Amino acid sequence: MNPHFLYNTLDMIYWMLDEKENDHLGELVLSLSSMFRYSSYWEDGVEVTLREELEQIRHYLNIISVRLEGRLQIVIDIDEQWLDIRLPKMTVQPVIENAVKHGLESLNRQGILKVYTREDGADLRIIVEDNGNGMDTTQLDSLIYSLYGAN
């Protein structure tokens, strides 16, 4: 199926919702359409700006916020000076998706998701933090091993 057909269909749905003044649902459709466009154009090693990555993160979080029925507070605090740095496409979104899926979805209280940056010498760290249930030591060790190997 041609991706443009799907984009155009989502745009058509948005305009139909707009005519009925259903702005909230229309915004969800636009977020979904934008995420689909962003993720469907893929080449190995492609880089984007942090600004572009954050735009897609906001679309994702717009959809998740509705799904979690207001139980998610989102704080994105990234200084303007970092928005034009380049990084591999879809670097941050999967980390945020994991934080939501494994840390925040099951909460029976308000979840908080923070995305911010910190300078560490010559490196810039993008930090994703949540107030979810966390993980036990075994899970944490397994995650660290998967990220860094046996080093």
GROMACS .gro file of N, CA, C and O in nm, residues 1 4 7 13 55 79 94 151:
model
   32
    1MET      N    1   0.084  -0.117   0.000
    1MET     CA    2   0.000   0.000   0.000
    1MET      C    3   0.088   0.124   0.000
    1MET      O    4   0.186   0.131   0.073
    4HIS      N    5   0.145   0.733   0.082
    4HIS     CA    6   0.074   0.859   0.056
    4HIS      C    7  -0.077   0.842   0.065
    4HIS      O    8  -0.147   0.933   0.105
    7TYR      N    9  -0.143   0.873   0.435
    7TYR     CA   10  -0.131   1.012   0.479
    7TYR      C   11  -0.252   1.093   0.435
    7TYR      O   12  -0.311   1.169   0.512
   13ILE      N   13  -0.956   1.258   0.713
   13ILE     CA   14  -1.027   1.239   0.840
   13ILE      C   15  -1.014   1.363   0.927
   13ILE      O   16  -1.110   1.410   0.989
   55GLU      N   17   0.975   1.720   1.813
   55GLU     CA   18   0.843   1.741   1.752
   55GLU      C   19   0.766   1.610   1.745
   55GLU      O   20   0.648   1.602   1.777
   79ASP      N   21   1.714   2.330   2.641
   79ASP     CA   22   1.756   2.464   2.604
   79ASP      C   23   1.762   2.480   2.453
   79ASP      O   24   1.805   2.389   2.380
   94PRO      N   25   1.193   0.590   2.123
   94PRO     CA   26   1.179   0.455   2.180
   94PRO      C   27   1.206   0.451   2.332
   94PRO      O   28   1.145   0.373   2.403
  151ASN      N   29   3.152  -0.539   2.893
  151ASN     CA   30   3.266  -0.450   2.920
  151ASN      C   31   3.281  -0.418   3.063
  151ASN      O   32   3.219  -0.377   3.142
   0.00000   0.00000   0.00000
